[in-house]
C-alpha cells in the first residue's frame, strides 16, 4: 500500500489566544509556553461533512483518481452532528463514489488505525484503492467555560488516497483502557424504561496523565517499529507526530534524540484537531514539497482510550 494523494480543509474562523482571554480567565502568556498553540481554526457556519468531502475531493484530485475507482472509504471521526448514517456514507454520496464505507472512532490515533485497516484490506486482496478521511470538530466536545480544555483544540479534515504498493514498512497499534483520564459523555433519547442516572459531560481531561501517557506511548510505538525494522532513529527523514502539544512533541523528540528540523509542526496555528491532525500535517508538508521519493516517514498519534499507534512508511 502507498499514499498517492492527500488533501485537507480547515474552517475559516481563526480564534487567537487573545480572543479566548476576552471571555476566559486565560492568556497567550499561559497558553503558548505550555502548549505551543497561538491560534486555532474553529467551525462556525461550516458543516463537518462538507469539510470532510472537500478534503476527500482534494486528495482524489492530488492522486489523479476518480471517485468511482475507490473500493473502500474509511472515515475516522469521534463525533459529529449525525449519529447515523456514518460520515463515510455521507462522504461517499457527496463525492460520487459507490464503494463500501466504514467509520471508526479511535480518537486522535484514528489515521494510524485507518491505515492499518486499509493495509489489511490490501494484503487480503480485497481492494485496489482506498480513501481515508479524518474529520473532527473537537471544539464542539469541550465546554468553552473550561479554560483547561477548550484552549487546546481546533477543527479540520484531512484525507489520503491509497493504492497498491509496498511502502508501508510497519504499523504498531496500542491501547490501555483508562477511561477516567479523557472522556466525554452524552445523554441518549429517553425511553419509558430508563431508570438509571445519566448526564451529559463535556470533554474532561486529566492533563498531566494524558501528557505522560502521550510521551510514553508515542516514544514506545516508534521505538518498537524502529527495532522491528532494524532501523535507527537517524534513518527516519521526517517525524509527523499528532499535533496536540509542542511540549509533548519536544519530549518525544528528546527521547529519539533527533533534530527539530525533522519534526514539522502546525500545532501553533491549528491546535489539536484530533485524528485529523496527522493527515492535515501530512498534506501540508506534501504540498510544500518537503518529501522526496524514498524518504522514510514516521507518523505517530495518541488519544482517548488511551489508544496510540505509529506507522513507518516510505514516501
Ligand atoms: N489559562 C490559565 N490558567 C490555566 C489554564 C488556562 N488555559 N488551564 C489551566 N490553568 C490553570 C489551572 O487551573 C491550574 O491553576 P491552579 O494551580 O490555581 O489550580 C494551573 O493552571 C496549572 O494547571 P495544570 O493542569 O497543572 O497545568 P499543566 O502545567 O499540567 O498544563 C496542560 C496543562 C497544558 C493541559 C498539560 O497538562 C498538557 O499539555 N497535557 C496534555 C494535554 C493534551 O495534549 N491533551 C490532548 C491529547 S489527547 C487528544 O489529542 C484528544
CSV table of C-alpha atoms and ligand atoms in Angstrom, one decimal:
chain,number,residue,atom,x,y,z
A,1,UNK,CA,0.0,0.0,0.0
A,2,UNK,CA,1.2,3.5,-0.7
A,3,UNK,CA,-0.2,7.1,-0.3
A,4,UNK,CA,-0.6,8.7,-3.7
A,5,UNK,CA,-2.7,11.8,-2.8
A,6,UNK,CA,-3.6,14.0,0.2
A,7,UNK,CA,-6.0,16.8,0.9
A,8,UNK,CA,-7.1,18.9,3.9
A,9,UNK,CA,-9.6,21.6,4.8
A,10,UNK,CA,-9.7,24.0,7.8
A,11,UNK,CA,-12.6,26.1,9.0
A,12,UNK,CA,-12.2,29.8,8.1
A,13,UNK,CA,-12.8,31.2,11.6
A,14,UNK,CA,-9.4,31.8,13.4
A,15,UNK,CA,-9.5,32.1,17.2
A,16,UNK,CA,-6.4,33.5,18.8
A,17,UNK,CA,-5.3,33.1,22.4
A,18,UNK,CA,-6.0,36.8,22.9
A,19,UNK,CA,-9.6,36.2,21.7
A,20,UNK,CA,-10.0,33.4,24.3
A,21,UNK,CA,-8.9,35.7,27.0
A,22,UNK,CA,-11.8,38.0,26.2
A,23,UNK,CA,-14.2,35.5,27.8
A,24,UNK,CA,-12.0,33.1,29.8
A,25,UNK,CA,-9.5,33.7,32.6
A,26,UNK,CA,-6.5,32.8,30.4
A,27,UNK,CA,-3.9,34.4,28.3
A,28,UNK,CA,-1.4,33.9,25.5
A,29,UNK,CA,1.3,34.1,28.2
A,30,UNK,CA,-0.2,30.9,29.8
A,31,UNK,CA,-1.3,29.0,26.7
A,32,UNK,CA,1.6,29.4,24.3
A,33,UNK,CA,4.5,28.3,26.6
A,34,UNK,CA,2.6,25.3,27.8
A,35,UNK,CA,1.1,24.1,24.5
A,36,UNK,CA,2.8,25.9,21.6
A,37,UNK,CA,-0.6,27.0,20.4
A,38,UNK,CA,-1.1,30.6,19.2
A,39,UNK,CA,-4.4,30.2,17.4
A,40,UNK,CA,-6.7,27.5,16.0
A,41,UNK,CA,-9.4,27.2,13.3
A,42,UNK,CA,-12.8,26.6,14.7
A,43,UNK,CA,-16.1,25.7,12.9
A,44,UNK,CA,-18.6,28.5,12.7
A,45,UNK,CA,-21.0,28.1,9.7
A,46,UNK,CA,-19.3,25.1,8.1
A,47,UNK,CA,-20.7,21.6,8.3
A,48,UNK,CA,-18.1,18.9,9.2
A,49,UNK,CA,-19.4,16.6,6.5
A,50,UNK,CA,-18.8,19.3,3.8
A,51,UNK,CA,-15.3,19.8,5.0
A,52,UNK,CA,-14.7,16.1,5.0
A,53,UNK,CA,-16.0,15.7,1.5
A,54,UNK,CA,-13.9,18.7,0.3
A,55,UNK,CA,-10.7,17.1,1.9
A,56,UNK,CA,-11.6,13.9,0.1
A,57,UNK,CA,-12.1,15.6,-3.3
A,58,UNK,CA,-8.7,17.4,-2.9
A,59,UNK,CA,-7.0,14.1,-2.1
A,60,UNK,CA,-8.6,12.4,-5.1
A,61,UNK,CA,-7.5,15.2,-7.3
A,62,UNK,CA,-4.0,15.1,-5.9
A,63,UNK,CA,-3.9,11.3,-6.7
A,64,UNK,CA,-5.4,11.8,-10.1
A,65,UNK,CA,-8.1,9.3,-9.2
A,66,UNK,CA,-11.9,9.3,-9.9
A,67,UNK,CA,-14.3,8.5,-7.0
A,68,UNK,CA,-15.7,5.5,-8.9
A,69,UNK,CA,-12.2,3.9,-8.7
A,70,UNK,CA,-12.4,3.7,-4.9
A,71,UNK,CA,-13.0,0.2,-3.3
A,72,UNK,CA,-13.4,1.4,0.3
A,73,UNK,CA,-13.8,4.6,2.3
A,74,UNK,CA,-12.7,4.7,5.9
A,75,UNK,CA,-13.7,7.7,7.9
A,76,UNK,CA,-12.1,8.4,11.3
A,77,UNK,CA,-14.3,10.6,13.5
A,78,UNK,CA,-15.0,10.9,17.2
A,79,UNK,CA,-18.3,12.9,17.0
A,80,UNK,CA,-20.3,14.9,14.5
A,81,UNK,CA,-23.9,16.1,14.2
A,82,UNK,CA,-25.0,12.7,12.7
A,83,UNK,CA,-25.3,9.7,15.0
A,84,UNK,CA,-26.3,7.8,11.9
A,85,UNK,CA,-25.7,7.4,9.0
A,86,UNK,CA,-21.9,7.2,9.1
A,87,UNK,CA,-19.8,10.1,8.0
A,88,UNK,CA,-18.1,7.8,5.4
A,89,UNK,CA,-21.5,7.2,3.8
A,90,UNK,CA,-22.2,10.9,3.7
A,91,UNK,CA,-18.8,11.5,2.1
A,92,UNK,CA,-19.4,8.7,-0.4
A,93,UNK,CA,-22.6,10.4,-1.6
A,94,UNK,CA,-21.0,13.9,-1.7
A,95,UNK,CA,-18.1,12.8,-3.8
A,96,UNK,CA,-20.0,10.4,-6.1
A,97,UNK,CA,-18.3,7.2,-5.0
A,98,UNK,CA,-20.2,3.8,-4.7
A,99,UNK,CA,-17.9,1.6,-2.7
A,100,UNK,CA,-18.4,0.2,0.9
A,101,UNK,CA,-18.0,2.7,3.7
A,102,UNK,CA,-16.7,2.3,7.3
A,103,UNK,CA,-16.4,4.7,10.2
A,104,UNK,CA,-14.0,4.2,13.1
A,105,UNK,CA,-13.7,6.0,16.4
A,106,UNK,CA,-10.1,5.6,17.5
A,107,UNK,CA,-9.8,9.1,19.0
A,108,UNK,CA,-6.7,11.0,17.9
A,109,UNK,CA,-5.0,7.9,16.7
A,110,UNK,CA,-7.7,7.3,14.0
A,111,UNK,CA,-5.4,7.9,11.0
A,112,UNK,CA,-2.9,5.3,12.1
A,113,UNK,CA,-5.7,2.8,12.8
A,114,UNK,CA,-7.4,3.6,9.4
A,115,UNK,CA,-4.0,2.9,7.7
A,116,UNK,CA,-3.8,-0.4,9.5
A,117,UNK,CA,-7.3,-1.4,8.4
A,118,UNK,CA,-6.6,-0.3,4.8
A,119,UNK,CA,-3.3,-2.3,4.8
A,120,UNK,CA,-5.2,-5.4,5.9
A,121,UNK,CA,-7.6,-5.0,3.1
A,122,UNK,CA,-4.8,-4.6,0.5
A,123,UNK,CA,-3.0,-7.7,1.9
A,124,UNK,CA,-6.2,-9.7,1.7
A,125,UNK,CA,-6.5,-8.7,-2.0
A,126,UNK,CA,-9.9,-7.1,-1.3
A,127,UNK,CA,-9.2,-3.6,-2.6
A,128,UNK,CA,-7.2,-1.7,-5.2
A,129,UNK,CA,-7.8,1.9,-4.0
A,130,UNK,CA,-8.8,3.2,-0.6
A,131,UNK,CA,-9.8,6.7,0.7
A,132,UNK,CA,-9.2,7.6,4.3
A,133,UNK,CA,-10.8,10.8,5.6
A,134,UNK,CA,-10.3,12.0,9.2
A,135,UNK,CA,-12.8,14.7,10.1
A,136,UNK,CA,-13.1,16.2,13.6
A,137,UNK,CA,-14.8,19.0,15.4
A,138,UNK,CA,-13.4,18.8,19.0
A,139,UNK,CA,-14.3,22.4,19.5
A,140,UNK,CA,-17.9,21.1,19.9
A,141,UNK,CA,-16.9,18.5,22.5
A,142,UNK,CA,-15.4,20.9,25.1
A,143,UNK,CA,-17.0,23.3,27.4
A,144,UNK,CA,-16.0,26.8,26.4
A,145,UNK,CA,-16.2,27.8,30.0
A,146,UNK,CA,-13.4,25.2,30.9
A,147,UNK,CA,-10.1,27.0,30.2
A,148,UNK,CA,-8.1,23.9,31.0
A,149,UNK,CA,-9.5,22.0,27.9
A,150,UNK,CA,-11.1,24.3,25.3
A,151,UNK,CA,-7.9,26.2,24.6
A,152,UNK,CA,-6.2,23.1,23.3
A,153,UNK,CA,-8.4,22.2,20.3
A,154,UNK,CA,-9.1,23.2,16.7
A,155,UNK,CA,-11.2,21.6,13.9
A,156,UNK,CA,-10.4,20.3,10.5
A,157,UNK,CA,-10.4,17.4,8.0
A,158,UNK,CA,-7.5,15.6,6.3
A,159,UNK,CA,-7.7,12.8,3.7
A,160,UNK,CA,-5.3,10.4,1.9
A,161,UNK,CA,-5.8,8.2,-1.1
A,162,UNK,CA,-4.0,4.8,-1.0
A,163,UNK,CA,-3.2,2.3,-3.8
A,164,UNK,CA,-1.3,-0.9,-4.1
A,165,UNK,CA,2.4,-0.8,-3.2
A,166,UNK,CA,4.9,-1.9,-0.5
A,167,UNK,CA,5.6,1.5,1.0
A,168,UNK,CA,4.2,0.7,4.4
A,169,UNK,CA,7.1,-0.8,6.4
A,170,UNK,CA,5.4,-1.3,9.7
A,171,UNK,CA,2.4,-0.4,11.8
A,172,UNK,CA,2.2,-0.6,15.6
A,173,UNK,CA,-1.1,-0.2,17.5
A,174,UNK,CA,-1.6,0.0,21.2
A,175,UNK,CA,-4.4,0.5,23.7
A,176,UNK,CA,-4.6,0.7,27.5
A,177,UNK,CA,-8.0,1.3,28.9
A,178,UNK,CA,-8.0,4.4,31.2
A,179,UNK,CA,-11.5,5.8,30.7
A,180,UNK,CA,-11.3,8.4,33.5
A,181,UNK,CA,-8.4,10.3,32.0
A,182,UNK,CA,-10.0,11.7,28.9
A,183,UNK,CA,-13.7,11.3,28.1
A,184,UNK,CA,-17.0,12.9,27.2
A,185,UNK,CA,-20.5,11.6,27.8
A,186,UNK,CA,-23.9,12.4,26.3
A,187,UNK,CA,-27.4,11.5,27.2
A,188,UNK,CA,-29.3,9.4,24.6
A,189,UNK,CA,-33.0,9.7,23.8
A,190,UNK,CA,-35.2,8.8,26.8
A,191,UNK,CA,-37.4,5.7,26.9
A,192,UNK,CA,-40.3,4.8,29.2
A,193,UNK,CA,-38.0,2.2,30.8
A,194,UNK,CA,-34.8,4.1,31.6
A,195,UNK,CA,-34.3,4.3,35.4
A,196,UNK,CA,-30.6,4.8,35.6
A,197,UNK,CA,-28.9,8.2,36.2
A,198,UNK,CA,-27.4,9.7,33.0
A,199,UNK,CA,-25.7,13.0,32.3
A,200,UNK,CA,-24.1,15.0,29.5
A,201,UNK,CA,-20.5,15.8,30.4
A,202,UNK,CA,-18.3,17.9,28.1
A,203,UNK,CA,-14.7,16.7,27.4
A,204,UNK,CA,-12.9,16.0,30.6
A,205,UNK,CA,-9.1,15.7,30.8
A,206,UNK,CA,-6.5,14.9,33.4
A,207,UNK,CA,-3.9,16.9,31.5
A,208,UNK,CA,-0.8,15.7,33.3
A,209,UNK,CA,-1.8,12.0,33.0
A,210,UNK,CA,-2.5,12.5,29.3
A,211,UNK,CA,0.8,14.2,28.8
A,212,UNK,CA,2.8,11.3,30.4
A,213,UNK,CA,0.8,8.7,28.5
A,214,UNK,CA,1.3,10.5,25.2
A,215,UNK,CA,5.1,10.7,25.5
A,216,UNK,CA,5.5,7.1,26.7
A,217,UNK,CA,3.1,5.6,24.2
A,218,UNK,CA,4.4,7.5,21.1
A,219,UNK,CA,8.0,7.1,22.0
A,220,UNK,CA,7.4,3.4,22.7
A,221,UNK,CA,5.4,2.8,19.5
A,222,UNK,CA,8.1,4.4,17.3
A,223,UNK,CA,11.0,2.6,19.1
A,224,UNK,CA,9.1,-0.7,18.7
A,225,UNK,CA,8.9,-0.2,14.9
A,226,UNK,CA,12.4,1.1,14.5
A,227,UNK,CA,13.8,-2.0,16.4
A,228,UNK,CA,11.4,-4.4,14.4
A,229,UNK,CA,12.5,-2.9,11.1
A,230,UNK,CA,16.2,-2.8,12.0
A,231,UNK,CA,16.3,1.0,11.6
A,232,UNK,CA,17.9,3.7,13.7
A,233,UNK,CA,16.1,7.0,14.6
A,234,UNK,CA,18.6,8.7,12.3
A,235,UNK,CA,17.3,6.6,9.3
A,236,UNK,CA,13.9,8.4,9.5
A,237,UNK,CA,13.8,11.6,7.4
A,238,UNK,CA,10.5,13.0,8.9
A,239,UNK,CA,8.6,12.5,12.1
A,240,UNK,CA,5.0,13.6,11.8
A,241,UNK,CA,3.5,13.5,15.3
A,242,UNK,CA,0.0,14.1,16.5
A,243,UNK,CA,-0.2,17.9,16.9
A,244,UNK,CA,-1.6,18.0,20.5
A,245,UNK,CA,1.1,20.0,22.3
A,246,UNK,CA,4.5,21.3,21.4
A,247,UNK,CA,6.0,20.1,24.8
A,248,UNK,CA,4.8,16.6,24.1
A,249,UNK,CA,6.4,16.7,20.6
A,250,UNK,CA,9.6,18.0,22.1
A,251,UNK,CA,9.6,15.3,24.8
A,252,UNK,CA,9.3,12.6,22.1
A,253,UNK,CA,12.0,14.3,20.0
A,254,UNK,CA,14.3,14.3,23.1
A,255,UNK,CA,13.6,10.6,23.6
A,256,UNK,CA,14.5,9.9,19.9
A,257,UNK,CA,17.5,12.3,20.1
A,258,UNK,CA,16.7,13.9,16.7
A,259,UNK,CA,16.9,17.4,15.4
A,260,UNK,CA,13.9,19.7,15.4
A,261,UNK,CA,14.1,20.1,11.6
A,262,UNK,CA,12.8,16.5,11.2
A,263,UNK,CA,9.6,17.3,13.2
A,264,UNK,CA,7.4,19.6,11.1
A,265,UNK,CA,4.6,21.1,13.2
A,266,UNK,CA,1.4,23.1,12.7
A,267,UNK,CA,0.1,23.0,16.3
A,268,UNK,CA,1.0,26.7,16.6
A,269,UNK,CA,-1.7,27.6,14.1
A,270,UNK,CA,-4.1,24.6,14.2
A,271,UNK,CA,-4.3,23.4,17.8
A,272,UNK,CA,-5.2,19.8,18.4
A,273,UNK,CA,-7.6,18.6,15.6
A,274,UNK,CA,-7.8,15.0,17.0
A,275,UNK,CA,-7.4,12.3,14.3
A,276,UNK,CA,-7.4,15.0,11.5
A,277,UNK,CA,-4.1,16.3,12.9
A,278,UNK,CA,-1.8,13.8,11.2
A,279,UNK,CA,-3.3,13.8,7.7
A,280,UNK,CA,-3.6,17.6,7.7
A,281,UNK,CA,0.1,17.8,8.6
A,282,UNK,CA,1.0,15.2,6.0
A,283,UNK,CA,-0.9,17.1,3.4
A,284,UNK,CA,0.6,20.5,4.3
A,285,UNK,CA,4.1,19.1,4.2
A,286,UNK,CA,3.5,17.2,1.0
A,287,UNK,CA,2.1,20.3,-0.7
A,288,UNK,CA,5.2,22.3,0.4
A,289,UNK,CA,7.3,19.6,-1.5
A,290,UNK,CA,9.1,18.6,1.7
A,291,UNK,CA,9.1,14.9,1.0
A,292,UNK,CA,11.3,13.3,-1.7
A,293,UNK,CA,10.6,9.8,-3.1
A,294,UNK,CA,12.3,7.3,-0.9
A,295,UNK,CA,12.1,9.4,2.2
A,296,UNK,CA,11.3,7.5,5.4
A,297,UNK,CA,8.3,9.0,7.4
A,298,UNK,CA,7.3,8.0,10.9
A,299,UNK,CA,3.8,9.0,11.9
A,300,UNK,CA,2.6,8.6,15.5
A,301,UNK,CA,-0.6,9.6,17.4
A,302,UNK,CA,-2.3,9.0,20.8
A,303,UNK,CA,-5.6,9.9,22.3
A,304,UNK,CA,-8.5,9.0,24.5
A,305,UNK,CA,-8.8,5.4,25.4
A,306,UNK,CA,-5.9,5.5,26.0
A,307,UNK,CA,-5.1,4.5,22.4
A,308,UNK,CA,-2.0,5.0,20.3
A,309,UNK,CA,-0.3,4.0,17.1
A,310,UNK,CA,2.6,4.6,14.8
A,311,UNK,CA,3.5,3.8,11.2
A,312,UNK,CA,6.8,3.9,9.3
A,313,UNK,CA,6.5,4.3,5.6
A,314,UNK,CA,8.5,5.1,2.5
A,315,UNK,CA,7.2,8.1,0.6
B,1,LIG,N1,-5.2,29.5,31.3
B,1,LIG,C1,-4.8,29.9,32.5
B,1,LIG,N2,-4.6,29.0,33.6
B,1,LIG,C2,-5.0,27.7,33.3
B,1,LIG,C3,-5.4,27.3,32.1
B,1,LIG,C4,-5.6,28.2,31.1
B,1,LIG,N3,-6.0,27.9,29.8
B,1,LIG,N4,-5.7,26.0,32.2
B,1,LIG,C5,-5.4,25.6,33.4
B,1,LIG,N5,-4.9,26.7,34.1
B,1,LIG,C6,-4.5,26.7,35.5
B,1,LIG,C7,-5.1,25.6,36.3
B,1,LIG,O1,-6.4,26.0,36.8
B,1,LIG,C8,-4.1,25.5,37.4
B,1,LIG,O2,-4.3,26.5,38.3
B,1,LIG,P1,-4.1,26.3,39.9
B,1,LIG,O3,-2.7,25.9,40.1
B,1,LIG,O4,-4.5,27.6,40.5
B,1,LIG,O5,-5.0,25.1,40.3
B,1,LIG,C9,-2.8,25.8,36.7
B,1,LIG,O6,-3.1,26.5,35.5
B,1,LIG,C10,-2.0,24.5,36.4
B,1,LIG,O7,-2.8,23.6,35.8
B,1,LIG,P2,-2.3,22.2,35.3
B,1,LIG,O8,-3.4,21.4,34.7
B,1,LIG,O9,-1.5,21.6,36.4
B,1,LIG,O10,-1.3,22.7,34.1
B,1,LIG,P3,-0.2,21.9,33.3
B,1,LIG,O11,1.1,22.6,33.5
B,1,LIG,O12,-0.3,20.5,33.5
B,1,LIG,O13,-0.6,22.2,31.8
B,1,LIG,C11,-1.8,21.2,30.0
B,1,LIG,C12,-1.9,21.9,31.4
B,1,LIG,C13,-1.3,22.2,29.0
B,1,LIG,C14,-3.2,20.8,29.6
B,1,LIG,C15,-0.9,20.0,30.1
B,1,LIG,O14,-1.3,19.1,31.2
B,1,LIG,C16,-0.9,19.2,28.9
B,1,LIG,O15,-0.4,19.6,27.9
B,1,LIG,N6,-1.4,17.9,28.9
B,1,LIG,C17,-1.7,17.2,27.7
B,1,LIG,C18,-3.0,17.6,27.1
B,1,LIG,C19,-3.2,17.1,25.8
B,1,LIG,O16,-2.4,17.2,24.9
B,1,LIG,N7,-4.4,16.6,25.6
B,1,LIG,C20,-4.9,16.1,24.3
B,1,LIG,C21,-4.2,14.9,24.0
B,1,LIG,S1,-5.2,13.6,23.6
B,1,LIG,C22,-6.1,14.1,22.3
B,1,LIG,O17,-5.5,14.6,21.4
B,1,LIG,C23,-7.5,14.0,22.4
